[in-house]
């Protein structure tokens, strides 16, 4: 090894021993070197007993997987490059041509869009159901149903479903071999809102819990990542093999940011919960507002189920304006906000809001409200400043 170009690559560096830092080291790799042909042939990436290739995991991603599984009260975790990719990898791992997936009508929109476009093109059917009506789910389960998505609460409208009742409907259906899918139907929960903190998905009976780590675990509004957690090794391997075959790898630097975010996540969740409830309760009393949707408010759909199953709530609420307030006025309200910025996502440091056209998003039952809807996500600013911001924008209506 005489050439500098060679020595620079084959340098004798070893990580310092005795360097016990609080944060885990960031390991980055595509290639991982094997000491011998025998080691190359015998090393097993499937059960995480060794390292084979960057896509199959590094010490940093294994550490993050362990912590996310712990957070969710599950055993196995697969990391993917976004929350949406977590939904997609579950769909791809479980569904074959001829199968059907059931999705709540109030689910995260891109989950429905993936089913309507890609899954449909692959010969996989989909139906939307009313998550607040277990009888509606029961009536839509059939011999083709292989996967039932759950989401608590609904994206945008925040109705909190009866998860144990929906799971019981699926289990009862699975117990009828003549009317159920030969492999049974699995339940997968989009647990981004609960984040593993508000409730334990597995204690409520779901098979798979998916999260957009983009939201609370990151907390920084600067990372995209998703996770798929299970308690069953067979189910985990099914997801994991699909993940390997699709090449949905994550970067070591992104894993580092989520590992850092996890440290403060419970504190952020609690602080944002408190601020969100204060603002939601105050906004309810404003004359321009017909209703505020937040599961901790007694008037909000699914309040009883939220109270029974949850110890907290995320930083989201939606406001429905009085019917007399025109869409143009609501646009002016949005544009008048100074601290609440217009933008997607939530659970980062900055408060955000987005107006939604609800009637166009509902397919199972018509949207019951006449006034326009805006979803607010509360960041880490002082709640008094956020309240003053909404108050001055309401005055511009
Ligand atoms: C944001 C979000 C996702 C998708 O996460 P990305 O990382 O943005 O792809 C999925 N589900 C819910 C409920 C979300 O809020």
Short mmCIF file of C-alpha atoms and ligand atoms in Angstrom, two decimals:
data_model
loop_
_atom_site.label_atom_id
_atom_site.label_comp_id
_atom_site.label_asym_id
_atom_site.label_seq_id
_atom_site.Cartn_x
_atom_site.Cartn_y
_atom_site.Cartn_z
CA UNK A 1 0.00 0.00 0.00
CA UNK A 2 2.29 2.76 -1.20
CA UNK A 3 0.01 5.04 -3.18
CA UNK A 4 -1.66 7.75 -1.12
CA UNK A 5 -4.97 7.16 -2.92
CA UNK A 6 -4.90 3.61 -1.58
CA UNK A 7 -3.63 4.38 1.93
CA UNK A 8 -6.30 7.04 2.39
CA UNK A 9 -8.95 4.40 1.89
CA UNK A 10 -7.25 1.58 3.76
CA UNK A 11 -6.25 3.79 6.69
CA UNK A 12 -5.76 2.21 10.11
CA UNK A 13 -8.51 4.24 11.86
CA UNK A 14 -10.48 2.47 14.58
CA UNK A 15 -13.24 4.17 16.58
CA UNK A 16 -11.98 5.33 19.99
CA UNK A 17 -12.52 2.85 22.81
CA UNK A 18 -13.82 4.30 26.04
CA UNK A 19 -15.78 6.98 24.14
CA UNK A 20 -19.08 6.56 25.95
CA UNK A 21 -21.12 9.39 24.42
CA UNK A 22 -24.81 9.93 25.27
CA UNK A 23 -25.89 9.79 21.66
CA UNK A 24 -25.14 6.67 19.58
CA UNK A 25 -22.59 7.04 16.80
CA UNK A 26 -23.76 7.63 13.24
CA UNK A 27 -22.72 4.71 11.07
CA UNK A 28 -23.10 5.13 7.34
CA UNK A 29 -22.57 2.45 4.73
CA UNK A 30 -23.56 0.98 1.46
CA UNK A 31 -20.72 -1.59 1.53
CA UNK A 32 -19.89 -3.59 4.64
CA UNK A 33 -16.65 -5.59 4.43
CA UNK A 34 -16.63 -9.33 5.19
CA UNK A 35 -13.45 -10.83 6.63
CA UNK A 36 -13.71 -13.98 4.51
CA UNK A 37 -15.78 -15.76 1.87
CA UNK A 38 -17.13 -18.02 4.61
CA UNK A 39 -18.34 -14.98 6.57
CA UNK A 40 -19.91 -13.49 3.43
CA UNK A 41 -21.78 -16.72 2.73
CA UNK A 42 -22.96 -17.33 6.27
CA UNK A 43 -23.97 -13.86 7.43
CA UNK A 44 -27.73 -13.44 7.90
CA UNK A 45 -29.37 -10.04 7.43
CA UNK A 46 -32.86 -11.36 7.97
CA UNK A 47 -32.62 -11.75 11.73
CA UNK A 48 -30.27 -8.82 12.31
CA UNK A 49 -27.54 -11.02 13.71
CA UNK A 50 -24.97 -9.35 11.45
CA UNK A 51 -24.37 -6.57 8.95
CA UNK A 52 -24.34 -7.32 5.24
CA UNK A 53 -25.21 -4.18 3.29
CA UNK A 54 -26.30 -0.64 4.13
CA UNK A 55 -29.87 -1.24 2.93
CA UNK A 56 -30.18 -4.10 5.42
CA UNK A 57 -29.21 -1.96 8.38
CA UNK A 58 -26.34 -0.38 10.30
CA UNK A 59 -25.67 -0.16 14.05
CA UNK A 60 -27.41 3.25 13.96
CA UNK A 61 -30.57 2.05 12.23
CA UNK A 62 -30.73 -1.11 14.38
CA UNK A 63 -30.60 1.12 17.48
CA UNK A 64 -33.38 3.34 16.15
CA UNK A 65 -35.50 0.30 15.21
CA UNK A 66 -35.14 -1.04 18.74
CA UNK A 67 -36.18 2.29 20.26
CA UNK A 68 -39.21 2.71 18.00
CA UNK A 69 -40.34 -0.86 18.80
CA UNK A 70 -39.95 -0.02 22.50
CA UNK A 71 -41.88 3.24 22.06
CA UNK A 72 -44.78 1.38 20.43
CA UNK A 73 -44.78 -1.51 22.91
CA UNK A 74 -44.00 -3.89 20.02
CA UNK A 75 -41.18 -6.31 19.28
CA UNK A 76 -40.03 -5.75 15.68
CA UNK A 77 -39.53 -2.61 13.62
CA UNK A 78 -38.75 -1.81 10.00
CA UNK A 79 -37.71 1.74 9.05
CA UNK A 80 -38.66 3.29 5.73
CA UNK A 81 -37.98 6.67 4.09
CA UNK A 82 -41.35 8.30 4.93
CA UNK A 83 -44.63 7.77 6.75
CA UNK A 84 -46.32 7.21 3.42
CA UNK A 85 -43.69 4.58 2.51
CA UNK A 86 -44.61 2.76 5.75
CA UNK A 87 -48.23 2.56 4.58
CA UNK A 88 -47.11 1.47 1.11
CA UNK A 89 -44.72 -1.26 2.32
CA UNK A 90 -47.50 -2.78 4.49
CA UNK A 91 -49.86 -2.76 1.49
CA UNK A 92 -47.23 -4.32 -0.77
CA UNK A 93 -46.16 -6.94 1.77
CA UNK A 94 -49.67 -8.20 2.50
CA UNK A 95 -51.79 -7.68 -0.60
CA UNK A 96 -51.83 -9.83 -3.74
CA UNK A 97 -53.81 -9.44 -6.92
CA UNK A 98 -57.45 -10.37 -6.17
CA UNK A 99 -57.25 -9.24 -2.52
CA UNK A 100 -59.05 -6.24 -1.09
CA UNK A 101 -58.05 -3.57 1.44
CA UNK A 102 -60.48 -1.58 3.61
CA UNK A 103 -59.52 1.99 4.52
CA UNK A 104 -61.31 4.46 6.82
CA UNK A 105 -63.00 7.21 4.82
CA UNK A 106 -61.37 9.76 7.16
CA UNK A 107 -57.86 8.26 6.75
CA UNK A 108 -54.70 10.10 5.73
CA UNK A 109 -55.48 11.04 2.10
CA UNK A 110 -52.39 9.54 0.38
CA UNK A 111 -53.19 6.12 1.92
CA UNK A 112 -56.50 6.19 0.00
CA UNK A 113 -54.85 7.62 -3.12
CA UNK A 114 -52.23 4.82 -3.24
CA UNK A 115 -55.02 2.22 -3.07
CA UNK A 116 -57.10 3.95 -5.73
CA UNK A 117 -54.19 4.30 -8.18
CA UNK A 118 -51.38 1.74 -7.70
CA UNK A 119 -53.23 -1.04 -5.85
CA UNK A 120 -56.13 -0.86 -8.31
CA UNK A 121 -53.70 -1.15 -11.23
CA UNK A 122 -52.24 -4.29 -9.61
CA UNK A 123 -55.67 -5.91 -9.39
CA UNK A 124 -56.14 -5.20 -5.68
CA UNK A 125 -59.53 -3.83 -4.69
CA UNK A 126 -60.28 -1.22 -2.05
CA UNK A 127 -63.33 0.00 -0.18
CA UNK A 128 -63.66 2.91 2.22
CA UNK A 129 -65.60 2.47 5.45
CA UNK A 130 -66.96 4.74 8.18
CA UNK A 131 -64.50 4.25 11.04
CA UNK A 132 -67.09 5.55 13.53
CA UNK A 133 -69.48 2.73 12.62
CA UNK A 134 -68.18 -0.83 13.28
CA UNK A 135 -71.34 -2.19 11.57
CA UNK A 136 -70.27 -0.45 8.34
CA UNK A 137 -66.87 -2.20 8.56
CA UNK A 138 -68.61 -5.53 9.27
CA UNK A 139 -70.80 -5.12 6.18
CA UNK A 140 -67.76 -4.48 3.94
CA UNK A 141 -65.51 -7.35 5.10
CA UNK A 142 -65.59 -10.21 2.62
CA UNK A 143 -63.63 -13.25 1.44
CA UNK A 144 -61.19 -11.00 -0.46
CA UNK A 145 -60.38 -8.68 2.47
CA UNK A 146 -56.77 -9.21 3.53
CA UNK A 147 -55.99 -5.90 5.21
CA UNK A 148 -58.01 -3.39 7.26
CA UNK A 149 -56.46 0.02 7.89
CA UNK A 150 -57.31 1.90 11.06
CA UNK A 151 -56.41 5.45 11.98
CA UNK A 152 -56.95 7.13 15.34
CA UNK A 153 -58.18 9.78 15.18
CA UNK A 154 -59.16 10.52 11.57
CA UNK A 155 -56.79 12.77 9.64
CA UNK A 156 -58.09 16.37 9.47
CA UNK A 157 -61.43 15.69 11.22
CA UNK A 158 -60.09 13.93 14.32
CA UNK A 159 -62.99 11.57 15.06
CA UNK A 160 -61.64 8.99 17.54
CA UNK A 161 -62.79 5.47 16.56
CA UNK A 162 -63.52 2.53 18.85
CA UNK A 163 -60.34 0.60 17.98
CA UNK A 164 -61.11 -2.51 20.11
CA UNK A 165 -64.60 -2.71 18.55
CA UNK A 166 -63.20 -2.43 14.99
CA UNK A 167 -60.53 -5.07 15.78
CA UNK A 168 -63.24 -7.34 17.24
CA UNK A 169 -65.28 -7.04 14.03
CA UNK A 170 -62.24 -8.15 11.98
CA UNK A 171 -61.45 -11.05 14.37
CA UNK A 172 -65.08 -12.23 14.29
CA UNK A 173 -64.96 -12.14 10.50
CA UNK A 174 -61.69 -14.11 10.46
CA UNK A 175 -63.38 -16.78 12.59
CA UNK A 176 -65.81 -17.51 9.73
CA UNK A 177 -63.57 -19.59 7.39
CA UNK A 178 -66.23 -19.84 4.68
CA UNK A 179 -66.60 -16.04 4.48
CA UNK A 180 -63.11 -14.77 5.23
CA UNK A 181 -59.82 -14.56 3.32
CA UNK A 182 -57.86 -17.87 3.43
CA UNK A 183 -55.06 -16.07 5.35
CA UNK A 184 -57.43 -13.93 7.42
CA UNK A 185 -57.51 -10.13 7.54
CA UNK A 186 -54.78 -8.18 9.28
CA UNK A 187 -55.35 -4.86 11.03
CA UNK A 188 -52.83 -2.04 10.52
CA UNK A 189 -53.10 1.21 12.47
CA UNK A 190 -51.68 4.54 11.33
CA UNK A 191 -50.45 5.54 14.78
CA UNK A 192 -48.79 8.83 13.86
CA UNK A 193 -51.15 10.90 16.05
CA UNK A 194 -50.74 8.72 19.16
CA UNK A 195 -47.00 8.40 18.42
CA UNK A 196 -46.78 5.46 20.86
CA UNK A 197 -47.39 7.93 23.72
CA UNK A 198 -51.17 8.51 23.83
CA UNK A 199 -52.05 4.79 23.80
CA UNK A 200 -50.51 1.37 23.16
CA UNK A 201 -51.73 0.11 19.79
CA UNK A 202 -50.96 -3.53 20.52
CA UNK A 203 -52.84 -3.47 23.83
CA UNK A 204 -55.89 -2.42 21.76
CA UNK A 205 -55.44 -5.51 19.57
CA UNK A 206 -53.99 -4.28 16.26
CA UNK A 207 -51.52 -6.45 14.31
CA UNK A 208 -49.37 -3.69 12.80
CA UNK A 209 -48.64 -0.13 13.95
CA UNK A 210 -47.31 2.36 11.44
CA UNK A 211 -45.96 5.83 12.20
CA UNK A 212 -44.73 8.83 10.29
CA UNK A 213 -41.56 9.44 12.34
CA UNK A 214 -41.55 12.67 10.34
CA UNK A 215 -43.93 14.05 12.97
CA UNK A 216 -43.29 13.69 16.74
CA UNK A 217 -40.23 11.39 16.85
CA UNK A 218 -38.32 13.81 14.61
CA UNK A 219 -39.98 16.92 15.98
CA UNK A 220 -37.80 19.14 13.83
CA UNK A 221 -39.80 19.48 10.58
CA UNK A 222 -36.59 18.51 8.78
CA UNK A 223 -36.70 14.70 8.41
CA UNK A 224 -38.92 12.28 6.53
CA UNK A 225 -39.09 8.74 7.93
CA UNK A 226 -41.60 6.02 8.70
CA UNK A 227 -41.78 2.86 10.81
CA UNK A 228 -43.68 -0.41 10.74
CA UNK A 229 -43.89 -2.20 14.10
CA UNK A 230 -45.33 -5.65 14.84
CA UNK A 231 -45.36 -8.15 17.66
CA UNK A 232 -45.37 -11.22 15.42
CA UNK A 233 -42.06 -12.31 13.92
CA UNK A 234 -43.76 -13.96 10.93
CA UNK A 235 -45.61 -10.74 10.11
CA UNK A 236 -42.47 -8.69 10.68
CA UNK A 237 -40.46 -10.84 8.27
CA UNK A 238 -43.17 -10.54 5.64
CA UNK A 239 -42.93 -6.73 5.86
CA UNK A 240 -39.15 -6.82 6.22
CA UNK A 241 -38.54 -9.01 3.14
CA UNK A 242 -40.79 -6.75 1.07
CA UNK A 243 -38.87 -3.77 2.41
CA UNK A 244 -35.56 -5.36 1.35
CA UNK A 245 -36.84 -6.18 -2.11
CA UNK A 246 -38.13 -2.65 -2.67
CA UNK A 247 -34.92 -0.98 -1.47
CA UNK A 248 -36.63 1.56 0.79
CA UNK A 249 -33.43 2.41 2.71
CA UNK A 250 -32.97 5.28 5.17
CA UNK A 251 -29.89 7.40 5.70
CA UNK A 252 -27.70 7.28 8.81
CA UNK A 253 -27.92 11.06 9.21
CA UNK A 254 -31.71 10.95 9.22
CA UNK A 255 -31.63 8.13 11.78
CA UNK A 256 -29.34 10.32 13.90
CA UNK A 257 -31.87 13.19 13.85
CA UNK A 258 -34.74 10.93 14.89
CA UNK A 259 -32.62 9.37 17.65
CA UNK A 260 -31.97 12.88 18.94
CA UNK A 261 -35.64 13.88 18.63
CA UNK A 262 -36.79 10.84 20.61
CA UNK A 263 -35.05 12.18 23.72
CA UNK A 264 -37.40 15.15 24.02
CA UNK A 265 -40.46 13.62 22.42
CA UNK A 266 -42.55 12.87 25.53
CA UNK A 267 -41.98 16.42 26.84
CA UNK A 268 -42.88 17.96 23.50
CA UNK A 269 -45.97 15.79 23.20
CA UNK A 270 -47.21 16.84 26.65
CA UNK A 271 -46.46 20.55 26.14
CA UNK A 272 -48.06 20.67 22.69
CA UNK A 273 -51.06 18.71 24.01
CA UNK A 274 -51.63 21.30 26.76
CA UNK A 275 -51.28 24.28 24.41
CA UNK A 276 -53.54 22.66 21.80
CA UNK A 277 -56.33 22.02 24.31
CA UNK A 278 -56.10 25.60 25.60
CA UNK A 279 -56.38 27.03 22.10
CA UNK A 280 -59.13 24.62 21.01
CA UNK A 281 -61.22 25.42 24.09
CA UNK A 282 -60.77 29.17 23.62
CA UNK A 283 -61.56 29.02 19.90
CA UNK A 284 -64.79 27.13 20.61
CA UNK A 285 -66.11 30.26 22.32
CA UNK A 286 -65.44 32.62 19.38
CA UNK A 287 -68.57 33.81 17.49
CA UNK A 288 -67.17 33.04 14.00
CA UNK A 289 -66.63 29.36 14.90
CA UNK A 290 -69.44 26.77 14.67
CA UNK A 291 -67.47 23.83 16.10
CA UNK A 292 -63.97 22.76 17.10
CA UNK A 293 -62.90 19.16 16.50
CA UNK A 294 -60.48 17.72 19.07
CA UNK A 295 -61.09 14.37 20.77
CA UNK A 296 -60.62 15.83 24.27
CA UNK A 297 -63.60 18.17 23.71
CA UNK A 298 -66.80 16.43 24.89
CA UNK A 299 -68.71 17.54 21.74
CA UNK A 300 -66.12 16.00 19.40
CA UNK A 301 -66.96 12.61 17.80
CA UNK A 302 -65.32 9.71 19.63
CA UNK A 303 -64.65 11.69 22.81
CA UNK A 304 -65.75 8.75 25.01
CA UNK A 305 -63.46 6.31 23.18
CA UNK A 306 -60.55 8.76 23.36
CA UNK A 307 -61.14 9.17 27.10
CA UNK A 308 -61.28 5.40 27.60
CA UNK A 309 -58.19 4.53 25.54
CA UNK A 310 -55.83 7.53 25.66
CA UNK A 311 -53.68 9.33 28.19
CA UNK A 312 -53.03 12.35 25.96
CA UNK A 313 -53.66 13.97 22.60
CA UNK A 314 -51.57 15.31 19.73
CA UNK A 315 -51.16 18.93 18.64
CA UNK A 316 -54.02 19.05 16.11
CA UNK A 317 -57.49 20.57 16.11
CA UNK A 318 -59.83 21.60 13.33
CA UNK A 319 -62.18 24.55 13.36
CA UNK A 320 -65.44 24.70 11.43
CA UNK A 321 -66.50 28.23 10.61
CA UNK A 322 -70.07 29.47 10.86
CA UNK A 323 -71.90 28.70 7.59
CA UNK A 324 -72.28 32.42 6.82
CA UNK A 325 -68.52 32.85 6.49
CA UNK A 326 -67.53 32.50 2.85
CA UNK A 327 -64.54 30.52 1.49
CA UNK A 328 -63.05 33.87 0.43
CA UNK A 329 -63.25 35.16 4.01
CA UNK A 330 -61.59 31.97 5.27
CA UNK A 331 -58.78 32.47 2.74
CA UNK A 332 -58.37 36.02 4.07
CA UNK A 333 -58.28 34.62 7.63
CA UNK A 334 -55.48 32.20 6.59
CA UNK A 335 -53.50 34.91 4.87
CA UNK A 336 -53.87 37.17 7.94
CA UNK A 337 -52.28 34.68 10.33
CA UNK A 338 -48.69 35.61 11.16
CA UNK A 339 -47.39 32.86 13.47
CA UNK A 340 -49.47 30.00 12.04
CA UNK A 341 -47.85 29.32 8.66
CA UNK A 342 -49.58 27.62 5.74
CA UNK A 343 -48.01 24.22 5.28
CA UNK A 344 -48.47 20.47 5.49
CA UNK A 345 -47.23 18.17 8.24
CA UNK A 346 -47.29 18.83 12.00
CA UNK A 347 -45.56 18.15 15.36
CA UNK A 348 -42.62 20.37 14.46
CA UNK A 349 -41.56 23.57 16.24
CA UNK A 350 -43.69 25.90 14.10
CA UNK A 351 -47.48 26.17 14.20
CA UNK A 352 -49.21 25.44 10.90
CA UNK A 353 -52.66 25.53 9.35
CA UNK A 354 -54.36 24.26 6.19
CA UNK A 355 -57.92 24.85 4.92
CA UNK A 356 -59.64 21.72 3.55
CA UNK A 357 -62.57 21.17 1.21
CA UNK A 358 -64.29 18.50 3.32
CA UNK A 359 -67.30 17.57 1.13
CA UNK A 360 -64.89 16.48 -1.65
CA UNK A 361 -62.96 14.21 0.76
CA UNK A 362 -65.94 12.12 1.95
CA UNK A 363 -67.26 9.15 -0.02
CA UNK A 364 -69.11 6.93 2.50
CA UNK A 365 -71.41 9.50 4.13
CA UNK A 366 -71.88 13.17 3.24
CA UNK A 367 -69.88 15.63 5.35
CA UNK A 368 -72.44 17.01 7.84
CA UNK A 369 -71.17 20.58 8.31
CA UNK A 370 -71.95 23.60 6.11
CA UNK A 371 -69.11 25.92 7.12
CA UNK A 372 -65.51 25.70 5.89
CA UNK A 373 -62.89 23.73 7.84
CA UNK A 374 -59.35 24.60 8.82
CA UNK A 375 -56.90 22.30 10.53
CA UNK A 376 -54.44 23.83 12.97
CA UNK A 377 -51.28 22.17 14.24
CA UNK A 378 -49.77 23.75 17.31
CA UNK A 379 -46.00 24.06 17.52
CA UNK A 380 -43.75 25.02 20.40
CA UNK A 381 -44.42 28.78 20.48
CA UNK A 382 -45.97 30.42 23.57
CA UNK A 383 -49.73 29.60 23.57
CA UNK A 384 -50.63 33.22 24.46
CA UNK A 385 -48.92 34.46 21.26
CA UNK A 386 -50.69 31.81 19.19
CA UNK A 387 -54.08 32.78 20.66
CA UNK A 388 -53.42 36.46 19.93
CA UNK A 389 -52.49 35.54 16.36
CA UNK A 390 -55.78 33.69 15.76
CA UNK A 391 -57.70 36.52 17.45
CA UNK A 392 -56.21 39.18 15.16
CA UNK A 393 -56.87 37.03 12.07
CA UNK A 394 -60.50 36.45 13.16
CA UNK A 395 -60.84 40.23 13.40
CA UNK A 396 -59.82 40.44 9.71
CA UNK A 397 -62.76 38.23 8.69
C1 LIG B 1 -47.80 12.87 7.81
C2 LIG B 1 -48.59 11.63 7.91
C3 LIG B 1 -48.26 10.50 7.18
C4 LIG B 1 -47.16 10.49 6.14
O1 LIG B 1 -45.92 10.83 6.60
P1 LIG B 1 -44.77 11.36 5.59
O2 LIG B 1 -43.52 11.09 6.30
O3 LIG B 1 -45.07 12.80 5.35
O4 LIG B 1 -44.90 10.55 4.33
C5 LIG B 1 -49.01 9.37 7.36
N1 LIG B 1 -50.04 9.35 8.22
C6 LIG B 1 -50.40 10.42 8.93
C7 LIG B 1 -51.56 10.32 9.87
C8 LIG B 1 -49.69 11.60 8.81
O5 LIG B 1 -50.07 12.67 9.50
#
